Coordinates of C-alpha atoms in Angstrom, one line a residue:
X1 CA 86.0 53.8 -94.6
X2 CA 83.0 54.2 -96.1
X3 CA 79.6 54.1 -95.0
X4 CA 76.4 54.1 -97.2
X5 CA 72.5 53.8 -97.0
X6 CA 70.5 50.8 -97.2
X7 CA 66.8 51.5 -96.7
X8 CA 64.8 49.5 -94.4
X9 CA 61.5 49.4 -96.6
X10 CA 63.7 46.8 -99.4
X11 CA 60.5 45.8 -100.6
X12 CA 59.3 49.0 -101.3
X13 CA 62.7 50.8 -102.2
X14 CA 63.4 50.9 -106.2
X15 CA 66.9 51.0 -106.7
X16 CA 67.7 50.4 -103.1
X17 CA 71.1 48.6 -103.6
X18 CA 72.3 51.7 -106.1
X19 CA 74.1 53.0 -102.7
X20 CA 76.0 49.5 -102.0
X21 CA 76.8 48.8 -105.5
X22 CA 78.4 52.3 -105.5
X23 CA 80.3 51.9 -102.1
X24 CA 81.4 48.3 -102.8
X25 CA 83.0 49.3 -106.6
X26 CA 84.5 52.9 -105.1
X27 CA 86.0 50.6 -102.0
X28 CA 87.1 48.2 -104.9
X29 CA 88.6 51.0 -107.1
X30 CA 90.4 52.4 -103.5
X31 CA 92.1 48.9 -102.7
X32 CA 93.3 48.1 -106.2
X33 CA 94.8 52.1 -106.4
X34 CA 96.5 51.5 -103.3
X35 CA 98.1 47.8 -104.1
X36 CA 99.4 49.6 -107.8
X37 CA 101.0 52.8 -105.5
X38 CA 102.6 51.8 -102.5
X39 CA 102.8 55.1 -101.2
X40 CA 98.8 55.5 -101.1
X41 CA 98.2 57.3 -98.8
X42 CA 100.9 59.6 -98.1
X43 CA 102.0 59.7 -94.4
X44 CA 100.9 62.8 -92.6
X45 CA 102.9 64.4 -89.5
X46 CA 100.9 64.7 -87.6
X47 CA 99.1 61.8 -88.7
X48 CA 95.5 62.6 -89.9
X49 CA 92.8 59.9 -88.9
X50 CA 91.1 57.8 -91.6
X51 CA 88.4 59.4 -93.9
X52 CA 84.8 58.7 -93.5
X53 CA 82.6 58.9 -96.7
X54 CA 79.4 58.6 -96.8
X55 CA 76.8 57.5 -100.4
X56 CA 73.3 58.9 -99.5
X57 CA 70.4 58.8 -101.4
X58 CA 68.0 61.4 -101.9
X59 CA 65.7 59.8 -99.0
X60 CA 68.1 61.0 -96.4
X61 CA 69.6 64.0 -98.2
X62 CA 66.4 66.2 -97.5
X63 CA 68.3 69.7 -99.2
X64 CA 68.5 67.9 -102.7
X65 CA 65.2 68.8 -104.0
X66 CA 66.7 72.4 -102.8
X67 CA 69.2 72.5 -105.1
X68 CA 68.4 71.8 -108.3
X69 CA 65.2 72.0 -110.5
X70 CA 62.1 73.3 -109.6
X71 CA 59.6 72.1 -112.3
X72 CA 56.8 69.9 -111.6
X73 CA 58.3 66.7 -112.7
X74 CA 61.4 67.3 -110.7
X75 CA 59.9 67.8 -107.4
X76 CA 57.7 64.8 -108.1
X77 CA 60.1 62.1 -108.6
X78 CA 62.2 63.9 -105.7
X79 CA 59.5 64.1 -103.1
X80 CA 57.0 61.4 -103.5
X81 CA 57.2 57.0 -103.2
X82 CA 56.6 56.7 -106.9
X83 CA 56.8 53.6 -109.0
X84 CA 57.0 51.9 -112.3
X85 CA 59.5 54.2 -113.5
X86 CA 58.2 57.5 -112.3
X87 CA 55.0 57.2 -113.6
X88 CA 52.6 55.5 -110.6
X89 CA 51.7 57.0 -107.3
X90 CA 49.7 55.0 -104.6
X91 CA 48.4 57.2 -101.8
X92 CA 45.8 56.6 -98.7
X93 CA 43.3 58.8 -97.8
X94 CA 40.2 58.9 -95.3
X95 CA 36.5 58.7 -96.8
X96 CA 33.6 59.9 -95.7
X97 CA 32.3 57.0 -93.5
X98 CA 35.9 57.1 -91.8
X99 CA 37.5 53.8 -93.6
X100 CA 40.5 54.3 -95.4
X101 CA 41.0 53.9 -99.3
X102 CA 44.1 53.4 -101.6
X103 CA 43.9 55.5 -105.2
X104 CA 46.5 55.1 -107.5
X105 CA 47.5 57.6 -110.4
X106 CA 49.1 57.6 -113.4
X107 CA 51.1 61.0 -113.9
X108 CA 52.1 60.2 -117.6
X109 CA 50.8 61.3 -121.1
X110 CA 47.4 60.2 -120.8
X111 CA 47.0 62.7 -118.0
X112 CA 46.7 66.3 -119.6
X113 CA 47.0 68.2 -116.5
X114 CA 50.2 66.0 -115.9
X115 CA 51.1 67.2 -119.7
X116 CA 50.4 70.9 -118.9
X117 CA 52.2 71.5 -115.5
X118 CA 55.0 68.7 -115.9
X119 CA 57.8 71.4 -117.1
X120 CA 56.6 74.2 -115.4
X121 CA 58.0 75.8 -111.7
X122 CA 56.3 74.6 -109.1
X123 CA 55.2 77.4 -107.8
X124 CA 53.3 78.7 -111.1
X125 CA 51.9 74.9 -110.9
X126 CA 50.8 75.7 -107.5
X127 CA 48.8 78.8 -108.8
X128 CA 47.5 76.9 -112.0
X129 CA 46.5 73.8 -109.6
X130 CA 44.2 75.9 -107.2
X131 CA 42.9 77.6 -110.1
X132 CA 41.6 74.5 -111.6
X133 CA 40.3 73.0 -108.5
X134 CA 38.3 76.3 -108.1
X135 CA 36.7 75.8 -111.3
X136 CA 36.0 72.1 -110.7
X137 CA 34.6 72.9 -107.3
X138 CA 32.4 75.4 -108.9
X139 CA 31.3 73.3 -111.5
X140 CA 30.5 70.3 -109.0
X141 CA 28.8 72.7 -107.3
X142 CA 26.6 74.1 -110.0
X143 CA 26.0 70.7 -111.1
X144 CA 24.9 69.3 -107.8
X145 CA 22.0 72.9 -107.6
X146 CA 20.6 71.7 -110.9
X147 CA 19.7 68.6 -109.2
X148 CA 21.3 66.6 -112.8
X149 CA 22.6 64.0 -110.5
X150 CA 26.1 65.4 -110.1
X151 CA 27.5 65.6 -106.7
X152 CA 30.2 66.0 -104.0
X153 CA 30.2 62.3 -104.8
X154 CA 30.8 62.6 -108.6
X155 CA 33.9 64.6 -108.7
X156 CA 37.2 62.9 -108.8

């Protein structure tokens, strides 16, 4: 038998039939094996009960991102909705007045922090991220005390 994942978001799911394809040609692969070798599967005493395998996505298999790279780009496509070929990502976030707003980014190589952090560990990226918000903040800051029309506001 084998089970697989089929997300319930299809609309916003790229790839999400890569798991059924997969299960439908390994279950294809499994039939026509056994119809060429009659003796597939061997008889067991005692007899075993029927294997269960199960094709998971990274969605559902939350250790993934655990277990193999650690740079910036890695735990990007592994952890967050992105689109268009890893390269767009659409978040929500509360304003000011209270309303909600959508921003969406473009981590490719128009983006230079993108191009400086992208290969690096993502925990020298965490470092080099606060850093440079710092230094923003400041600067938004010193801006806004000069009264040269730079705010809170201004920085994005």
């Amino acid at each position: 038998m084998i089970r697989y994942h089929r997300p319930l978001d299809v609309e916003g799911t790229i790839n999400r039939n890569i798991p059924q394809k997969l299960a439908m040609a390994l279950q294809q692969e499994i039939d026509t094996f056994a119809k060429h070798n009659p003796s597939f599967p061997p008889e067991r005493d005692p007899p075993l009960p029927p294997a269960t395998m199960f094709i998971l996505d990274r969605t559902i298999d939350h250790s993934a991102p655990l277990l193999h790279e650690f740079t910036y780009q890695a735990m990007m496509n592994d952890l967050l909705p992105m689109e268009a070929g890893g390269t767009k990502y659409t978040y929500t976030y509360n304003q000011q007045d209270g309303t909600s707003a959508t921003q969406q980014v473009i981590l490719d190589e128009t983006d230079n922090v993108y191009l400086q952090l992208r290969h690096m560990h993502i925990a020298e990226c965490s470092d080099r991220l606060s850093n440079l918000i710092r230094r923003e903040c400041s600067f938004a800051v010193l801006c806004w005390e000069s009264g040269d029309g730079y705010g809170w506001g201004n920085v994005r």
